[in-house]
Amino acid sequence: LHRLMHHPFFYKLLHKWHHQYTVPTAFSATAFHPIEWWMFQFIHFAPAFVAPLHVAVYVSILLYNYYYGLIDHSGVYIE
């Protein structure tokens, strides 16, 4: 979904807000246009209604995705 947001149409309409932050901080990971935020939430929560996952596995996947997003935008390089 993030790659799709870099298409010129979606970038200009929605994703440009996210790239207004030039200094890498964990807060820039959560800088979304409201419509883009809803799209990402749908992608994260839709599998819970489709795949039979144990709640602990599902929560672990969500926490990993959010943690990775925060680290990725924090400016810290982890190998």
mmCIF file of N, CA and C in Angstrom:
data_model
loop_
_atom_site.group_PDB
_atom_site.id
_atom_site.type_symbol
_atom_site.label_atom_id
_atom_site.label_comp_id
_atom_site.label_asym_id
_atom_site.label_seq_id
_atom_site.Cartn_x
_atom_site.Cartn_y
_atom_site.Cartn_z
ATOM 1 N N LEU A 1 0.833 -1.198 0.000
ATOM 2 C CA LEU A 1 0.000 0.000 0.000
ATOM 3 C C LEU A 1 0.874 1.258 0.000
ATOM 4 N N HIS A 2 1.966 1.217 0.733
ATOM 5 C CA HIS A 2 2.838 2.392 0.777
ATOM 6 C C HIS A 2 3.406 2.705 -0.600
ATOM 7 N N ARG A 3 3.768 1.690 -1.357
ATOM 8 C CA ARG A 3 4.289 1.896 -2.712
ATOM 9 C C ARG A 3 3.220 2.532 -3.592
ATOM 10 N N LEU A 4 1.986 2.103 -3.438
ATOM 11 C CA LEU A 4 0.882 2.673 -4.211
ATOM 12 C C LEU A 4 0.701 4.159 -3.888
ATOM 13 N N MET A 5 0.977 4.541 -2.667
ATOM 14 C CA MET A 5 0.835 5.944 -2.267
ATOM 15 C C MET A 5 1.845 6.851 -2.966
ATOM 16 N N HIS A 6 2.865 6.270 -3.577
ATOM 17 C CA HIS A 6 3.852 7.064 -4.308
ATOM 18 C C HIS A 6 3.481 7.251 -5.781
ATOM 19 N N HIS A 7 2.366 6.701 -6.203
ATOM 20 C CA HIS A 7 1.853 6.987 -7.544
ATOM 21 C C HIS A 7 1.481 8.470 -7.558
ATOM 22 N N PRO A 8 1.763 9.187 -8.648
ATOM 23 C CA PRO A 8 1.532 10.645 -8.657
ATOM 24 C C PRO A 8 0.130 11.074 -8.199
ATOM 25 N N PHE A 9 -0.892 10.326 -8.576
ATOM 26 C CA PHE A 9 -2.255 10.713 -8.181
ATOM 27 C C PHE A 9 -2.431 10.629 -6.672
ATOM 28 N N PHE A 10 -2.067 9.479 -6.082
ATOM 29 C CA PHE A 10 -2.244 9.296 -4.642
ATOM 30 C C PHE A 10 -1.260 10.137 -3.838
ATOM 31 N N TYR A 11 -0.059 10.309 -4.375
ATOM 32 C CA TYR A 11 0.929 11.114 -3.663
ATOM 33 C C TYR A 11 0.443 12.548 -3.497
ATOM 34 N N LYS A 12 -0.030 13.124 -4.576
ATOM 35 C CA LYS A 12 -0.493 14.512 -4.542
ATOM 36 C C LYS A 12 -1.733 14.659 -3.661
ATOM 37 N N LEU A 13 -2.622 13.678 -3.732
ATOM 38 C CA LEU A 13 -3.887 13.752 -3.014
ATOM 39 C C LEU A 13 -3.753 13.412 -1.530
ATOM 40 N N LEU A 14 -2.982 12.372 -1.205
ATOM 41 C CA LEU A 14 -2.971 11.858 0.161
ATOM 42 C C LEU A 14 -1.593 11.806 0.825
ATOM 43 N N HIS A 15 -0.631 11.223 0.159
ATOM 44 C CA HIS A 15 0.621 10.843 0.800
ATOM 45 C C HIS A 15 1.596 11.999 0.997
ATOM 46 N N LYS A 16 1.348 13.108 0.353
ATOM 47 C CA LYS A 16 2.257 14.260 0.455
ATOM 48 C C LYS A 16 2.392 14.731 1.907
ATOM 49 N N TRP A 17 1.331 14.593 2.680
ATOM 50 C CA TRP A 17 1.379 14.990 4.088
ATOM 51 C C TRP A 17 2.491 14.259 4.826
ATOM 52 N N HIS A 18 2.631 12.982 4.528
ATOM 53 C CA HIS A 18 3.621 12.157 5.217
ATOM 54 C C HIS A 18 5.042 12.629 4.921
ATOM 55 N N HIS A 19 5.297 13.093 3.713
ATOM 56 C CA HIS A 19 6.649 13.502 3.323
ATOM 57 C C HIS A 19 6.947 14.964 3.609
ATOM 58 N N GLN A 20 6.045 15.662 4.264
ATOM 59 C CA GLN A 20 6.336 17.034 4.681
ATOM 60 C C GLN A 20 7.326 17.054 5.840
ATOM 61 N N TYR A 21 7.429 15.948 6.561
ATOM 62 C CA TYR A 21 8.371 15.847 7.667
ATOM 63 C C TYR A 21 9.735 15.467 7.107
ATOM 64 N N THR A 22 10.680 16.385 7.173
ATOM 65 C CA THR A 22 12.009 16.133 6.591
ATOM 66 C C THR A 22 12.991 15.584 7.621
ATOM 67 N N VAL A 23 12.731 15.826 8.885
ATOM 68 C CA VAL A 23 13.595 15.304 9.941
ATOM 69 C C VAL A 23 13.042 13.946 10.359
ATOM 70 N N PRO A 24 13.862 12.891 10.314
ATOM 71 C CA PRO A 24 13.343 11.572 10.673
ATOM 72 C C PRO A 24 13.084 11.449 12.175
ATOM 73 N N THR A 25 11.838 11.311 12.528
ATOM 74 C CA THR A 25 11.448 11.053 13.916
ATOM 75 C C THR A 25 10.401 9.959 13.912
ATOM 76 N N ALA A 26 10.210 9.351 15.056
ATOM 77 C CA ALA A 26 9.176 8.320 15.164
ATOM 78 C C ALA A 26 7.790 8.912 14.916
ATOM 79 N N PHE A 27 7.613 10.193 15.195
ATOM 80 C CA PHE A 27 6.312 10.824 14.979
ATOM 81 C C PHE A 27 5.957 10.931 13.499
ATOM 82 N N SER A 28 6.967 10.999 12.637
ATOM 83 C CA SER A 28 6.666 11.092 11.208
ATOM 84 C C SER A 28 6.062 9.793 10.672
ATOM 85 N N ALA A 29 6.254 8.690 11.381
ATOM 86 C CA ALA A 29 5.651 7.418 10.970
ATOM 87 C C ALA A 29 4.137 7.465 11.093
ATOM 88 N N THR A 30 3.639 8.308 11.977
ATOM 89 C CA THR A 30 2.191 8.383 12.198
ATOM 90 C C THR A 30 1.567 9.602 11.529
ATOM 91 N N ALA A 31 2.310 10.299 10.711
ATOM 92 C CA ALA A 31 1.792 11.476 10.013
ATOM 93 C C ALA A 31 1.090 11.018 8.741
ATOM 94 N N PHE A 32 -0.215 10.956 8.791
ATOM 95 C CA PHE A 32 -1.026 10.470 7.679
ATOM 96 C C PHE A 32 -2.129 11.457 7.347
ATOM 97 N N HIS A 33 -2.548 11.443 6.115
ATOM 98 C CA HIS A 33 -3.816 12.049 5.747
ATOM 99 C C HIS A 33 -4.889 11.137 6.332
ATOM 100 N N PRO A 34 -6.012 11.662 6.806
ATOM 101 C CA PRO A 34 -7.036 10.806 7.419
ATOM 102 C C PRO A 34 -7.514 9.661 6.516
ATOM 103 N N ILE A 35 -7.652 9.900 5.242
ATOM 104 C CA ILE A 35 -8.090 8.826 4.335
ATOM 105 C C ILE A 35 -7.003 7.760 4.225
ATOM 106 N N GLU A 36 -5.756 8.178 4.140
ATOM 107 C CA GLU A 36 -4.653 7.219 4.083
ATOM 108 C C GLU A 36 -4.593 6.398 5.367
ATOM 109 N N TRP A 37 -4.854 7.041 6.491
ATOM 110 C CA TRP A 37 -4.870 6.337 7.775
ATOM 111 C C TRP A 37 -5.925 5.241 7.762
ATOM 112 N N TRP A 38 -7.118 5.548 7.288
ATOM 113 C CA TRP A 38 -8.179 4.533 7.216
ATOM 114 C C TRP A 38 -7.785 3.384 6.299
ATOM 115 N N MET A 39 -7.127 3.690 5.201
ATOM 116 C CA MET A 39 -6.692 2.641 4.271
ATOM 117 C C MET A 39 -5.690 1.708 4.949
ATOM 118 N N PHE A 40 -4.726 2.255 5.672
ATOM 119 C CA PHE A 40 -3.741 1.427 6.350
ATOM 120 C C PHE A 40 -4.375 0.620 7.480
ATOM 121 N N GLN A 41 -5.325 1.204 8.191
ATOM 122 C CA GLN A 41 -5.995 0.458 9.254
ATOM 123 C C GLN A 41 -6.778 -0.719 8.682
ATOM 124 N N PHE A 42 -7.419 -0.498 7.550
ATOM 125 C CA PHE A 42 -8.164 -1.585 6.914
ATOM 126 C C PHE A 42 -7.221 -2.725 6.541
ATOM 127 N N ILE A 43 -6.083 -2.386 5.954
ATOM 128 C CA ILE A 43 -5.112 -3.409 5.555
ATOM 129 C C ILE A 43 -4.601 -4.174 6.779
ATOM 130 N N HIS A 44 -4.407 -3.483 7.897
ATOM 131 C CA HIS A 44 -3.904 -4.155 9.095
ATOM 132 C C HIS A 44 -4.960 -5.028 9.765
ATOM 133 N N PHE A 45 -6.213 -4.590 9.756
ATOM 134 C CA PHE A 45 -7.232 -5.302 10.515
ATOM 135 C C PHE A 45 -8.078 -6.265 9.696
ATOM 136 N N ALA A 46 -8.072 -6.154 8.390
ATOM 137 C CA ALA A 46 -8.871 -7.055 7.544
ATOM 138 C C ALA A 46 -8.505 -8.530 7.726
ATOM 139 N N PRO A 47 -7.216 -8.884 7.848
ATOM 140 C CA PRO A 47 -6.899 -10.311 8.013
ATOM 141 C C PRO A 47 -7.554 -10.953 9.235
ATOM 142 N N ALA A 48 -7.846 -10.181 10.264
ATOM 143 C CA ALA A 48 -8.487 -10.746 11.452
ATOM 144 C C ALA A 48 -9.870 -11.304 11.128
ATOM 145 N N PHE A 49 -10.492 -10.803 10.091
ATOM 146 C CA PHE A 49 -11.821 -11.270 9.707
ATOM 147 C C PHE A 49 -11.770 -12.304 8.591
ATOM 148 N N VAL A 50 -10.566 -12.578 8.071
ATOM 149 C CA VAL A 50 -10.427 -13.506 6.951
ATOM 150 C C VAL A 50 -9.676 -14.772 7.359
ATOM 151 N N ALA A 51 -8.561 -14.611 8.050
ATOM 152 C CA ALA A 51 -7.713 -15.743 8.410
ATOM 153 C C ALA A 51 -7.946 -16.147 9.862
ATOM 154 N N PRO A 52 -8.017 -17.437 10.120
ATOM 155 C CA PRO A 52 -8.207 -17.908 11.503
ATOM 156 C C PRO A 52 -6.887 -17.889 12.285
ATOM 157 N N LEU A 53 -6.529 -16.736 12.811
ATOM 158 C CA LEU A 53 -5.299 -16.594 13.588
ATOM 159 C C LEU A 53 -5.631 -16.502 15.068
ATOM 160 N N HIS A 54 -4.763 -17.050 15.883
ATOM 161 C CA HIS A 54 -4.910 -16.863 17.328
ATOM 162 C C HIS A 54 -4.655 -15.389 17.630
ATOM 163 N N VAL A 55 -5.341 -14.868 18.610
ATOM 164 C CA VAL A 55 -5.238 -13.440 18.915
ATOM 165 C C VAL A 55 -3.803 -13.040 19.265
ATOM 166 N N ALA A 56 -3.051 -13.909 19.922
ATOM 167 C CA ALA A 56 -1.670 -13.578 20.287
ATOM 168 C C ALA A 56 -0.793 -13.435 19.039
ATOM 169 N N VAL A 57 -1.000 -14.285 18.056
ATOM 170 C CA VAL A 57 -0.238 -14.196 16.805
ATOM 171 C C VAL A 57 -0.598 -12.905 16.076
ATOM 172 N N TYR A 58 -1.877 -12.622 16.002
ATOM 173 C CA TYR A 58 -2.334 -11.417 15.299
ATOM 174 C C TYR A 58 -1.798 -10.155 15.975
ATOM 175 N N VAL A 59 -1.883 -10.079 17.281
ATOM 176 C CA VAL A 59 -1.379 -8.906 18.006
ATOM 177 C C VAL A 59 0.128 -8.793 17.842
ATOM 178 N N SER A 60 0.834 -9.907 17.841
ATOM 179 C CA SER A 60 2.281 -9.868 17.627
ATOM 180 C C SER A 60 2.629 -9.301 16.253
ATOM 181 N N ILE A 61 1.889 -9.694 15.235
ATOM 182 C CA ILE A 61 2.116 -9.171 13.886
ATOM 183 C C ILE A 61 1.838 -7.670 13.837
ATOM 184 N N LEU A 62 0.749 -7.240 14.461
ATOM 185 C CA LEU A 62 0.432 -5.801 14.497
ATOM 186 C C LEU A 62 1.518 -5.015 15.215
ATOM 187 N N LEU A 63 1.941 -5.510 16.367
ATOM 188 C CA LEU A 63 2.980 -4.806 17.121
ATOM 189 C C LEU A 63 4.282 -4.737 16.333
ATOM 190 N N TYR A 64 4.634 -5.818 15.646
ATOM 191 C CA TYR A 64 5.834 -5.810 14.821
ATOM 192 C C TYR A 64 5.724 -4.756 13.715
ATOM 193 N N ASN A 65 4.571 -4.699 13.042
ATOM 194 C CA ASN A 65 4.389 -3.723 11.962
ATOM 195 C C ASN A 65 4.485 -2.291 12.475
ATOM 196 N N TYR A 66 3.850 -2.010 13.596
ATOM 197 C CA TYR A 66 3.910 -0.654 14.144
ATOM 198 C C TYR A 66 5.313 -0.323 14.637
ATOM 199 N N TYR A 67 5.954 -1.276 15.307
ATOM 200 C CA TYR A 67 7.307 -1.062 15.806
ATOM 201 C C TYR A 67 8.274 -0.814 14.644
ATOM 202 N N TYR A 68 8.177 -1.637 13.601
ATOM 203 C CA TYR A 68 9.052 -1.481 12.446
ATOM 204 C C TYR A 68 8.839 -0.107 11.803
ATOM 205 N N GLY A 69 7.601 0.346 11.700
ATOM 206 C CA GLY A 69 7.324 1.668 11.139
ATOM 207 C C GLY A 69 7.948 2.781 11.960
ATOM 208 N N LEU A 70 7.865 2.662 13.282
ATOM 209 C CA LEU A 70 8.462 3.680 14.148
ATOM 210 C C LEU A 70 9.982 3.684 14.029
ATOM 211 N N ILE A 71 10.589 2.505 14.049
ATOM 212 C CA ILE A 71 12.045 2.423 13.936
ATOM 213 C C ILE A 71 12.502 2.908 12.560
ATOM 214 N N ASP A 72 11.767 2.511 11.529
ATOM 215 C CA ASP A 72 12.135 2.896 10.169
ATOM 216 C C ASP A 72 12.125 4.411 9.974
ATOM 217 N N HIS A 73 11.240 5.101 10.666
ATOM 218 C CA HIS A 73 11.134 6.554 10.521
ATOM 219 C C HIS A 73 11.911 7.327 11.584
ATOM 220 N N SER A 74 12.573 6.634 12.498
ATOM 221 C CA SER A 74 13.250 7.320 13.593
ATOM 222 C C SER A 74 14.646 7.795 13.239
ATOM 223 N N GLY A 75 15.183 7.337 12.110
ATOM 224 C CA GLY A 75 16.525 7.732 11.734
ATOM 225 C C GLY A 75 17.591 6.810 12.301
ATOM 226 N N VAL A 76 17.176 5.780 13.019
ATOM 227 C CA VAL A 76 18.109 4.798 13.577
ATOM 228 C C VAL A 76 18.265 3.669 12.573
ATOM 229 N N TYR A 77 19.513 3.336 12.253
ATOM 230 C CA TYR A 77 19.771 2.260 11.289
ATOM 231 C C TYR A 77 20.075 0.984 12.052
ATOM 232 N N ILE A 78 19.269 -0.044 11.827
ATOM 233 C CA ILE A 78 19.465 -1.339 12.473
ATOM 234 C C ILE A 78 19.705 -2.367 11.399
ATOM 235 N N GLU A 79 20.790 -3.108 11.503
ATOM 236 C CA GLU A 79 21.099 -4.143 10.504
ATOM 237 C C GLU A 79 20.335 -5.399 10.775
#
